[in-house]
């Protein structure tokens, strides 16, 4: 029987290099024969990408925090149903740019919303779907935001104040401490070659885990 695929999430605040390092992960795993799907949140499907556009758009109207949270989980429900669960069931790996840990970090940590509310929605929307491994790319807020501001016009989230992003970072680091078995913490403030050397070690660990799951170790 084909084993269930690995679900890998890549998390981090603004400007930590998620896109660059996800591309590195994708190339390495593909070169090593892994059948994988690379996706992102919010997004990943046509409907979920539409919701992403609603969430990121800069607007004069104040977005209700509960509206934001429900839109995120609405996009996630579609993403899981259409992409994540079928891919994992087929034995493919899924590498996802952010997942529910981002909701704890941004909506609970950054916005100050109830973590219990996030947990309730997590259970309702995801069922048993949880990441197997999470790579957390971490950098001080001032470094990350300087990078983010240099690359493009800022979206609605990126326009938040520094203390918002400090709470996001602190929440991510707390999650990493609480889930050491799942998290792999990577110092994203280092030069790219050093960051990718750390990412490579994690990728090799993932391949070893996959071989063990398939009974090849």
JSON list of C-alpha atoms in Angstrom, two decimals:
[
{"chain": "A", "resi": 1, "resn": "UNK", "atom": "CA", "xyz": [0.00, 0.00, 0.00]},
{"chain": "A", "resi": 2, "resn": "UNK", "atom": "CA", "xyz": [1.26, 3.47, -0.88]},
{"chain": "A", "resi": 3, "resn": "UNK", "atom": "CA", "xyz": [2.14, 5.33, 2.34]},
{"chain": "A", "resi": 4, "resn": "UNK", "atom": "CA", "xyz": [0.56, 8.68, 2.98]},
{"chain": "A", "resi": 5, "resn": "UNK", "atom": "CA", "xyz": [2.72, 11.56, 1.79]},
{"chain": "A", "resi": 6, "resn": "UNK", "atom": "CA", "xyz": [4.55, 13.95, 4.07]},
{"chain": "A", "resi": 7, "resn": "UNK", "atom": "CA", "xyz": [2.99, 17.33, 4.80]},
{"chain": "A", "resi": 8, "resn": "UNK", "atom": "CA", "xyz": [5.71, 19.98, 5.13]},
{"chain": "A", "resi": 9, "resn": "UNK", "atom": "CA", "xyz": [4.95, 23.59, 6.01]},
{"chain": "A", "resi": 10, "resn": "UNK", "atom": "CA", "xyz": [7.31, 26.55, 5.79]},
{"chain": "A", "resi": 11, "resn": "UNK", "atom": "CA", "xyz": [6.53, 29.36, 8.20]},
{"chain": "A", "resi": 12, "resn": "UNK", "atom": "CA", "xyz": [7.94, 32.75, 9.12]},
{"chain": "A", "resi": 13, "resn": "UNK", "atom": "CA", "xyz": [7.27, 36.44, 9.25]},
{"chain": "A", "resi": 14, "resn": "UNK", "atom": "CA", "xyz": [7.78, 39.02, 6.54]},
{"chain": "A", "resi": 15, "resn": "UNK", "atom": "CA", "xyz": [11.05, 39.09, 4.61]},
{"chain": "A", "resi": 16, "resn": "UNK", "atom": "CA", "xyz": [12.53, 35.83, 5.92]},
{"chain": "A", "resi": 17, "resn": "UNK", "atom": "CA", "xyz": [13.01, 34.31, 2.47]},
{"chain": "A", "resi": 18, "resn": "UNK", "atom": "CA", "xyz": [10.23, 31.73, 2.37]},
{"chain": "A", "resi": 19, "resn": "UNK", "atom": "CA", "xyz": [9.75, 31.84, -1.41]},
{"chain": "A", "resi": 20, "resn": "UNK", "atom": "CA", "xyz": [13.47, 31.51, -2.16]},
{"chain": "A", "resi": 21, "resn": "UNK", "atom": "CA", "xyz": [13.94, 28.64, 0.26]},
{"chain": "A", "resi": 22, "resn": "UNK", "atom": "CA", "xyz": [10.78, 26.83, -0.79]},
{"chain": "A", "resi": 23, "resn": "UNK", "atom": "CA", "xyz": [12.12, 26.87, -4.35]},
{"chain": "A", "resi": 24, "resn": "UNK", "atom": "CA", "xyz": [15.36, 25.38, -3.00]},
{"chain": "A", "resi": 25, "resn": "UNK", "atom": "CA", "xyz": [13.43, 22.65, -1.15]},
{"chain": "A", "resi": 26, "resn": "UNK", "atom": "CA", "xyz": [11.38, 21.89, -4.25]},
{"chain": "A", "resi": 27, "resn": "UNK", "atom": "CA", "xyz": [14.47, 21.54, -6.43]},
{"chain": "A", "resi": 28, "resn": "UNK", "atom": "CA", "xyz": [16.31, 19.33, -3.94]},
{"chain": "A", "resi": 29, "resn": "UNK", "atom": "CA", "xyz": [13.38, 17.01, -3.31]},
{"chain": "A", "resi": 30, "resn": "UNK", "atom": "CA", "xyz": [12.51, 16.73, -6.99]},
{"chain": "A", "resi": 31, "resn": "UNK", "atom": "CA", "xyz": [16.14, 15.90, -7.78]},
{"chain": "A", "resi": 32, "resn": "UNK", "atom": "CA", "xyz": [15.89, 13.11, -5.21]},
{"chain": "A", "resi": 33, "resn": "UNK", "atom": "CA", "xyz": [12.82, 11.55, -6.76]},
{"chain": "A", "resi": 34, "resn": "UNK", "atom": "CA", "xyz": [10.12, 12.95, -4.48]},
{"chain": "A", "resi": 35, "resn": "UNK", "atom": "CA", "xyz": [6.69, 13.42, -6.08]},
{"chain": "A", "resi": 36, "resn": "UNK", "atom": "CA", "xyz": [5.56, 16.66, -4.51]},
{"chain": "A", "resi": 37, "resn": "UNK", "atom": "CA", "xyz": [3.07, 19.50, -4.70]},
{"chain": "A", "resi": 38, "resn": "UNK", "atom": "CA", "xyz": [4.12, 23.03, -3.75]},
{"chain": "A", "resi": 39, "resn": "UNK", "atom": "CA", "xyz": [1.33, 25.32, -2.67]},
{"chain": "A", "resi": 40, "resn": "UNK", "atom": "CA", "xyz": [0.60, 28.29, -0.41]},
{"chain": "A", "resi": 41, "resn": "UNK", "atom": "CA", "xyz": [-1.83, 29.82, 2.06]},
{"chain": "A", "resi": 42, "resn": "UNK", "atom": "CA", "xyz": [-4.03, 31.66, 1.80]},
{"chain": "A", "resi": 43, "resn": "UNK", "atom": "CA", "xyz": [-4.46, 30.27, -1.70]},
{"chain": "A", "resi": 44, "resn": "UNK", "atom": "CA", "xyz": [-3.61, 27.12, -3.58]},
{"chain": "A", "resi": 45, "resn": "UNK", "atom": "CA", "xyz": [-6.88, 26.83, -5.52]},
{"chain": "A", "resi": 46, "resn": "UNK", "atom": "CA", "xyz": [-8.74, 29.27, -7.77]},
{"chain": "A", "resi": 47, "resn": "UNK", "atom": "CA", "xyz": [-11.32, 30.06, -5.09]},
{"chain": "A", "resi": 48, "resn": "UNK", "atom": "CA", "xyz": [-8.75, 30.26, -2.29]},
{"chain": "A", "resi": 49, "resn": "UNK", "atom": "CA", "xyz": [-6.58, 32.59, -4.39]},
{"chain": "A", "resi": 50, "resn": "UNK", "atom": "CA", "xyz": [-9.60, 34.87, -4.83]},
{"chain": "A", "resi": 51, "resn": "UNK", "atom": "CA", "xyz": [-9.98, 34.94, -1.04]},
{"chain": "A", "resi": 52, "resn": "UNK", "atom": "CA", "xyz": [-6.25, 35.67, -0.73]},
{"chain": "A", "resi": 53, "resn": "UNK", "atom": "CA", "xyz": [-6.75, 38.72, -2.91]},
{"chain": "A", "resi": 54, "resn": "UNK", "atom": "CA", "xyz": [-9.52, 39.94, -0.62]},
{"chain": "A", "resi": 55, "resn": "UNK", "atom": "CA", "xyz": [-7.35, 39.44, 2.46]},
{"chain": "A", "resi": 56, "resn": "UNK", "atom": "CA", "xyz": [-4.23, 41.18, 1.16]},
{"chain": "A", "resi": 57, "resn": "UNK", "atom": "CA", "xyz": [-5.83, 44.13, -0.62]},
{"chain": "A", "resi": 58, "resn": "UNK", "atom": "CA", "xyz": [-5.21, 47.52, 0.95]},
{"chain": "A", "resi": 59, "resn": "UNK", "atom": "CA", "xyz": [-8.57, 49.17, 1.54]},
{"chain": "A", "resi": 60, "resn": "UNK", "atom": "CA", "xyz": [-10.03, 52.17, 3.34]},
{"chain": "A", "resi": 61, "resn": "UNK", "atom": "CA", "xyz": [-12.63, 50.03, 5.08]},
{"chain": "A", "resi": 62, "resn": "UNK", "atom": "CA", "xyz": [-11.46, 48.51, 8.36]},
{"chain": "A", "resi": 63, "resn": "UNK", "atom": "CA", "xyz": [-11.47, 44.73, 8.09]},
{"chain": "A", "resi": 64, "resn": "UNK", "atom": "CA", "xyz": [-13.18, 43.10, 11.06]},
{"chain": "A", "resi": 65, "resn": "UNK", "atom": "CA", "xyz": [-10.75, 40.69, 12.76]},
{"chain": "A", "resi": 66, "resn": "UNK", "atom": "CA", "xyz": [-13.34, 37.92, 12.82]},
{"chain": "A", "resi": 67, "resn": "UNK", "atom": "CA", "xyz": [-14.05, 38.46, 9.12]},
{"chain": "A", "resi": 68, "resn": "UNK", "atom": "CA", "xyz": [-10.33, 38.08, 8.42]},
{"chain": "A", "resi": 69, "resn": "UNK", "atom": "CA", "xyz": [-10.09, 34.89, 10.48]},
{"chain": "A", "resi": 70, "resn": "UNK", "atom": "CA", "xyz": [-13.15, 33.29, 8.86]},
{"chain": "A", "resi": 71, "resn": "UNK", "atom": "CA", "xyz": [-11.93, 34.14, 5.37]},
{"chain": "A", "resi": 72, "resn": "UNK", "atom": "CA", "xyz": [-8.59, 32.50, 6.13]},
{"chain": "A", "resi": 73, "resn": "UNK", "atom": "CA", "xyz": [-10.27, 29.30, 7.29]},
{"chain": "A", "resi": 74, "resn": "UNK", "atom": "CA", "xyz": [-12.72, 29.38, 4.35]},
{"chain": "A", "resi": 75, "resn": "UNK", "atom": "CA", "xyz": [-9.74, 29.43, 1.98]},
{"chain": "A", "resi": 76, "resn": "UNK", "atom": "CA", "xyz": [-8.08, 26.67, 4.03]},
{"chain": "A", "resi": 77, "resn": "UNK", "atom": "CA", "xyz": [-11.14, 24.45, 3.83]},
{"chain": "A", "resi": 78, "resn": "UNK", "atom": "CA", "xyz": [-11.13, 24.66, 0.04]},
{"chain": "A", "resi": 79, "resn": "UNK", "atom": "CA", "xyz": [-7.37, 24.15, -0.09]},
{"chain": "A", "resi": 80, "resn": "UNK", "atom": "CA", "xyz": [-7.48, 21.01, 2.04]},
{"chain": "A", "resi": 81, "resn": "UNK", "atom": "CA", "xyz": [-10.43, 19.54, 0.15]},
{"chain": "A", "resi": 82, "resn": "UNK", "atom": "CA", "xyz": [-9.09, 20.22, -3.33]},
{"chain": "A", "resi": 83, "resn": "UNK", "atom": "CA", "xyz": [-5.30, 20.01, -3.02]},
{"chain": "A", "resi": 84, "resn": "UNK", "atom": "CA", "xyz": [-3.76, 18.99, 0.29]},
{"chain": "A", "resi": 85, "resn": "UNK", "atom": "CA", "xyz": [-5.76, 15.92, 1.32]},
{"chain": "A", "resi": 86, "resn": "UNK", "atom": "CA", "xyz": [-5.98, 14.29, -2.15]},
{"chain": "A", "resi": 87, "resn": "UNK", "atom": "CA", "xyz": [-2.24, 14.80, -2.68]},
{"chain": "A", "resi": 88, "resn": "UNK", "atom": "CA", "xyz": [-1.27, 13.30, 0.67]},
{"chain": "A", "resi": 89, "resn": "UNK", "atom": "CA", "xyz": [-3.65, 10.38, 0.19]},
{"chain": "A", "resi": 90, "resn": "UNK", "atom": "CA", "xyz": [-2.01, 9.68, -3.18]},
{"chain": "A", "resi": 91, "resn": "UNK", "atom": "CA", "xyz": [1.40, 9.45, -1.51]},
{"chain": "A", "resi": 92, "resn": "UNK", "atom": "CA", "xyz": [2.66, 12.85, -2.69]},
{"chain": "A", "resi": 93, "resn": "UNK", "atom": "CA", "xyz": [4.50, 15.25, -0.46]},
{"chain": "A", "resi": 94, "resn": "UNK", "atom": "CA", "xyz": [2.87, 18.63, 0.06]},
{"chain": "A", "resi": 95, "resn": "UNK", "atom": "CA", "xyz": [5.14, 21.62, 0.72]},
{"chain": "A", "resi": 96, "resn": "UNK", "atom": "CA", "xyz": [3.01, 24.55, 1.81]},
{"chain": "A", "resi": 97, "resn": "UNK", "atom": "CA", "xyz": [4.02, 28.19, 2.22]},
{"chain": "A", "resi": 98, "resn": "UNK", "atom": "CA", "xyz": [2.32, 28.84, 5.59]},
{"chain": "A", "resi": 99, "resn": "UNK", "atom": "CA", "xyz": [-0.56, 26.96, 7.18]},
{"chain": "A", "resi": 100, "resn": "UNK", "atom": "CA", "xyz": [-2.46, 27.16, 10.47]},
{"chain": "A", "resi": 101, "resn": "UNK", "atom": "CA", "xyz": [0.59, 28.09, 12.52]},
{"chain": "A", "resi": 102, "resn": "UNK", "atom": "CA", "xyz": [0.49, 31.38, 10.61]},
{"chain": "A", "resi": 103, "resn": "UNK", "atom": "CA", "xyz": [-3.06, 31.89, 11.84]},
{"chain": "A", "resi": 104, "resn": "UNK", "atom": "CA", "xyz": [-1.94, 31.43, 15.44]},
{"chain": "A", "resi": 105, "resn": "UNK", "atom": "CA", "xyz": [0.98, 33.81, 14.81]},
{"chain": "A", "resi": 106, "resn": "UNK", "atom": "CA", "xyz": [-0.82, 36.56, 12.86]},
{"chain": "A", "resi": 107, "resn": "UNK", "atom": "CA", "xyz": [-4.42, 36.44, 14.04]},
{"chain": "A", "resi": 108, "resn": "UNK", "atom": "CA", "xyz": [-3.94, 35.25, 17.62]},
{"chain": "A", "resi": 109, "resn": "UNK", "atom": "CA", "xyz": [-0.46, 36.63, 18.29]},
{"chain": "A", "resi": 110, "resn": "UNK", "atom": "CA", "xyz": [-0.51, 39.71, 16.09]},
{"chain": "A", "resi": 111, "resn": "UNK", "atom": "CA", "xyz": [-4.17, 40.65, 16.32]},
{"chain": "A", "resi": 112, "resn": "UNK", "atom": "CA", "xyz": [-4.71, 39.38, 19.86]},
{"chain": "A", "resi": 113, "resn": "UNK", "atom": "CA", "xyz": [-7.60, 37.11, 18.92]},
{"chain": "A", "resi": 114, "resn": "UNK", "atom": "CA", "xyz": [-8.51, 34.12, 21.07]},
{"chain": "A", "resi": 115, "resn": "UNK", "atom": "CA", "xyz": [-6.23, 31.12, 20.49]},
{"chain": "A", "resi": 116, "resn": "UNK", "atom": "CA", "xyz": [-9.14, 28.94, 21.60]},
{"chain": "A", "resi": 117, "resn": "UNK", "atom": "CA", "xyz": [-11.25, 30.29, 18.74]},
{"chain": "A", "resi": 118, "resn": "UNK", "atom": "CA", "xyz": [-8.46, 29.45, 16.30]},
{"chain": "A", "resi": 119, "resn": "UNK", "atom": "CA", "xyz": [-8.26, 25.92, 17.77]},
{"chain": "A", "resi": 120, "resn": "UNK", "atom": "CA", "xyz": [-12.01, 25.46, 17.36]},
{"chain": "A", "resi": 121, "resn": "UNK", "atom": "CA", "xyz": [-11.87, 26.45, 13.71]},
{"chain": "A", "resi": 122, "resn": "UNK", "atom": "CA", "xyz": [-8.76, 24.33, 13.22]},
{"chain": "A", "resi": 123, "resn": "UNK", "atom": "CA", "xyz": [-10.63, 21.25, 14.44]},
{"chain": "A", "resi": 124, "resn": "UNK", "atom": "CA", "xyz": [-13.73, 22.05, 12.40]},
{"chain": "A", "resi": 125, "resn": "UNK", "atom": "CA", "xyz": [-11.95, 22.76, 9.12]},
{"chain": "A", "resi": 126, "resn": "UNK", "atom": "CA", "xyz": [-8.96, 20.44, 9.23]},
{"chain": "A", "resi": 127, "resn": "UNK", "atom": "CA", "xyz": [-10.15, 17.29, 10.97]},
{"chain": "A", "resi": 128, "resn": "UNK", "atom": "CA", "xyz": [-6.94, 15.25, 11.39]},
{"chain": "A", "resi": 129, "resn": "UNK", "atom": "CA", "xyz": [-4.88, 17.16, 8.82]},
{"chain": "A", "resi": 130, "resn": "UNK", "atom": "CA", "xyz": [-1.73, 18.52, 10.49]},
{"chain": "A", "resi": 131, "resn": "UNK", "atom": "CA", "xyz": [1.80, 19.13, 9.22]},
{"chain": "A", "resi": 132, "resn": "UNK", "atom": "CA", "xyz": [4.39, 16.39, 9.75]},
{"chain": "A", "resi": 133, "resn": "UNK", "atom": "CA", "xyz": [7.26, 18.89, 9.78]},
{"chain": "A", "resi": 134, "resn": "UNK", "atom": "CA", "xyz": [7.49, 22.67, 9.90]},
{"chain": "A", "resi": 135, "resn": "UNK", "atom": "CA", "xyz": [10.48, 24.74, 8.86]},
{"chain": "A", "resi": 136, "resn": "UNK", "atom": "CA", "xyz": [10.42, 28.05, 10.70]},
{"chain": "A", "resi": 137, "resn": "UNK", "atom": "CA", "xyz": [12.55, 30.70, 9.03]},
{"chain": "A", "resi": 138, "resn": "UNK", "atom": "CA", "xyz": [13.25, 33.23, 11.76]},
{"chain": "A", "resi": 139, "resn": "UNK", "atom": "CA", "xyz": [14.84, 36.66, 11.63]},
{"chain": "A", "resi": 140, "resn": "UNK", "atom": "CA", "xyz": [14.59, 39.80, 13.78]},
{"chain": "A", "resi": 141, "resn": "UNK", "atom": "CA", "xyz": [11.66, 41.96, 12.76]},
{"chain": "A", "resi": 142, "resn": "UNK", "atom": "CA", "xyz": [13.78, 44.91, 11.66]},
{"chain": "A", "resi": 143, "resn": "UNK", "atom": "CA", "xyz": [15.79, 42.73, 9.27]},
{"chain": "A", "resi": 144, "resn": "UNK", "atom": "CA", "xyz": [12.71, 41.05, 7.81]},
{"chain": "A", "resi": 145, "resn": "UNK", "atom": "CA", "xyz": [10.78, 44.27, 7.30]},
{"chain": "A", "resi": 146, "resn": "UNK", "atom": "CA", "xyz": [13.75, 45.99, 5.67]},
{"chain": "A", "resi": 147, "resn": "UNK", "atom": "CA", "xyz": [13.87, 43.15, 3.16]},
{"chain": "A", "resi": 148, "resn": "UNK", "atom": "CA", "xyz": [10.10, 43.23, 2.61]},
{"chain": "A", "resi": 149, "resn": "UNK", "atom": "CA", "xyz": [10.05, 46.98, 2.00]},
{"chain": "A", "resi": 150, "resn": "UNK", "atom": "CA", "xyz": [12.84, 46.73, -0.58]},
{"chain": "A", "resi": 151, "resn": "UNK", "atom": "CA", "xyz": [11.13, 44.25, -2.88]},
{"chain": "A", "resi": 152, "resn": "UNK", "atom": "CA", "xyz": [7.61, 45.50, -3.70]},
{"chain": "A", "resi": 153, "resn": "UNK", "atom": "CA", "xyz": [4.61, 47.54, -2.64]},
{"chain": "A", "resi": 154, "resn": "UNK", "atom": "CA", "xyz": [3.43, 46.39, 0.79]},
{"chain": "A", "resi": 155, "resn": "UNK", "atom": "CA", "xyz": [0.15, 44.50, 1.14]},
{"chain": "A", "resi": 156, "resn": "UNK", "atom": "CA", "xyz": [-2.40, 45.05, 3.93]},
{"chain": "A", "resi": 157, "resn": "UNK", "atom": "CA", "xyz": [-0.59, 42.81, 6.41]},
{"chain": "A", "resi": 158, "resn": "UNK", "atom": "CA", "xyz": [2.86, 44.14, 5.58]},
{"chain": "A", "resi": 159, "resn": "UNK", "atom": "CA", "xyz": [1.66, 47.66, 6.44]},
{"chain": "A", "resi": 160, "resn": "UNK", "atom": "CA", "xyz": [1.14, 46.75, 10.10]},
{"chain": "A", "resi": 161, "resn": "UNK", "atom": "CA", "xyz": [3.31, 48.35, 12.77]},
{"chain": "A", "resi": 162, "resn": "UNK", "atom": "CA", "xyz": [6.53, 46.80, 14.06]},
{"chain": "A", "resi": 163, "resn": "UNK", "atom": "CA", "xyz": [5.01, 45.74, 17.38]},
{"chain": "A", "resi": 164, "resn": "UNK", "atom": "CA", "xyz": [2.47, 43.63, 15.45]},
{"chain": "A", "resi": 165, "resn": "UNK", "atom": "CA", "xyz": [5.28, 41.74, 13.75]},
{"chain": "A", "resi": 166, "resn": "UNK", "atom": "CA", "xyz": [7.16, 41.39, 17.01]},
{"chain": "A", "resi": 167, "resn": "UNK", "atom": "CA", "xyz": [4.12, 39.61, 18.48]},
{"chain": "A", "resi": 168, "resn": "UNK", "atom": "CA", "xyz": [3.95, 37.43, 15.36]},
{"chain": "A", "resi": 169, "resn": "UNK", "atom": "CA", "xyz": [7.60, 36.44, 15.76]},
{"chain": "A", "resi": 170, "resn": "UNK", "atom": "CA", "xyz": [7.24, 35.75, 19.48]},
{"chain": "A", "resi": 171, "resn": "UNK", "atom": "CA", "xyz": [4.24, 33.52, 18.80]},
{"chain": "A", "resi": 172, "resn": "UNK", "atom": "CA", "xyz": [6.12, 31.56, 16.15]},
{"chain": "A", "resi": 173, "resn": "UNK", "atom": "CA", "xyz": [9.05, 31.03, 18.51]},
{"chain": "A", "resi": 174, "resn": "UNK", "atom": "CA", "xyz": [6.70, 29.88, 21.25]},
{"chain": "A", "resi": 175, "resn": "UNK", "atom": "CA", "xyz": [5.05, 27.40, 18.90]},
{"chain": "A", "resi": 176, "resn": "UNK", "atom": "CA", "xyz": [8.50, 26.09, 17.97]},
{"chain": "A", "resi": 177, "resn": "UNK", "atom": "CA", "xyz": [9.38, 25.57, 21.63]},
{"chain": "A", "resi": 178, "resn": "UNK", "atom": "CA", "xyz": [6.08, 23.81, 22.30]},
{"chain": "A", "resi": 179, "resn": "UNK", "atom": "CA", "xyz": [6.32, 21.51, 19.25]},
{"chain": "A", "resi": 180, "resn": "UNK", "atom": "CA", "xyz": [10.01, 20.68, 19.06]},
{"chain": "A", "resi": 181, "resn": "UNK", "atom": "CA", "xyz": [9.33, 17.31, 17.45]},
{"chain": "A", "resi": 182, "resn": "UNK", "atom": "CA", "xyz": [7.67, 18.97, 14.44]},
{"chain": "A", "resi": 183, "resn": "UNK", "atom": "CA", "xyz": [9.52, 22.26, 14.15]},
{"chain": "A", "resi": 184, "resn": "UNK", "atom": "CA", "xyz": [12.94, 22.89, 12.64]},
{"chain": "A", "resi": 185, "resn": "UNK", "atom": "CA", "xyz": [14.14, 26.40, 13.50]},
{"chain": "A", "resi": 186, "resn": "UNK", "atom": "CA", "xyz": [16.37, 28.08, 10.92]},
{"chain": "A", "resi": 187, "resn": "UNK", "atom": "CA", "xyz": [18.20, 31.38, 11.39]},
{"chain": "A", "resi": 188, "resn": "UNK", "atom": "CA", "xyz": [17.07, 33.35, 8.34]},
{"chain": "A", "resi": 189, "resn": "UNK", "atom": "CA", "xyz": [19.11, 36.42, 9.28]},
{"chain": "A", "resi": 190, "resn": "UNK", "atom": "CA", "xyz": [22.26, 34.70, 7.97]},
{"chain": "A", "resi": 191, "resn": "UNK", "atom": "CA", "xyz": [23.50, 34.93, 4.37]},
{"chain": "A", "resi": 192, "resn": "UNK", "atom": "CA", "xyz": [21.46, 32.84, 1.94]},
{"chain": "A", "resi": 193, "resn": "UNK", "atom": "CA", "xyz": [24.14, 30.15, 1.52]},
{"chain": "A", "resi": 194, "resn": "UNK", "atom": "CA", "xyz": [24.17, 29.56, 5.29]},
{"chain": "A", "resi": 195, "resn": "UNK", "atom": "CA", "xyz": [20.39, 29.45, 5.44]},
{"chain": "A", "resi": 196, "resn": "UNK", "atom": "CA", "xyz": [20.23, 26.94, 2.62]},
{"chain": "A", "resi": 197, "resn": "UNK", "atom": "CA", "xyz": [22.90, 24.79, 4.26]},
{"chain": "A", "resi": 198, "resn": "UNK", "atom": "CA", "xyz": [20.56, 24.49, 7.24]},
{"chain": "A", "resi": 199, "resn": "UNK", "atom": "CA", "xyz": [17.58, 23.84, 4.95]},
{"chain": "A", "resi": 200, "resn": "UNK", "atom": "CA", "xyz": [19.56, 21.08, 3.23]},
{"chain": "A", "resi": 201, "resn": "UNK", "atom": "CA", "xyz": [20.12, 19.30, 6.54]},
{"chain": "A", "resi": 202, "resn": "UNK", "atom": "CA", "xyz": [16.37, 19.34, 7.18]},
{"chain": "A", "resi": 203, "resn": "UNK", "atom": "CA", "xyz": [15.63, 18.06, 3.67]},
{"chain": "A", "resi": 204, "resn": "UNK", "atom": "CA", "xyz": [18.02, 15.15, 4.21]},
{"chain": "A", "resi": 205, "resn": "UNK", "atom": "CA", "xyz": [16.26, 14.39, 7.48]},
{"chain": "A", "resi": 206, "resn": "UNK", "atom": "CA", "xyz": [12.92, 14.40, 5.67]},
{"chain": "A", "resi": 207, "resn": "UNK", "atom": "CA", "xyz": [14.20, 11.92, 3.09]},
{"chain": "A", "resi": 208, "resn": "UNK", "atom": "CA", "xyz": [15.40, 9.63, 5.87]},
{"chain": "A", "resi": 209, "resn": "UNK", "atom": "CA", "xyz": [11.97, 9.88, 7.52]},
{"chain": "A", "resi": 210, "resn": "UNK", "atom": "CA", "xyz": [10.30, 9.04, 4.21]},
{"chain": "A", "resi": 211, "resn": "UNK", "atom": "CA", "xyz": [12.53, 6.01, 3.68]},
{"chain": "A", "resi": 212, "resn": "UNK", "atom": "CA", "xyz": [11.64, 4.81, 7.18]},
{"chain": "A", "resi": 213, "resn": "UNK", "atom": "CA", "xyz": [7.95, 5.29, 6.48]},
{"chain": "A", "resi": 214, "resn": "UNK", "atom": "CA", "xyz": [8.28, 3.17, 3.35]},
{"chain": "A", "resi": 215, "resn": "UNK", "atom": "CA", "xyz": [10.32, 0.52, 5.19]},
{"chain": "A", "resi": 216, "resn": "UNK", "atom": "CA", "xyz": [13.51, 1.26, 3.23]},
{"chain": "A", "resi": 217, "resn": "UNK", "atom": "CA", "xyz": [15.77, 2.20, 6.13]}
]
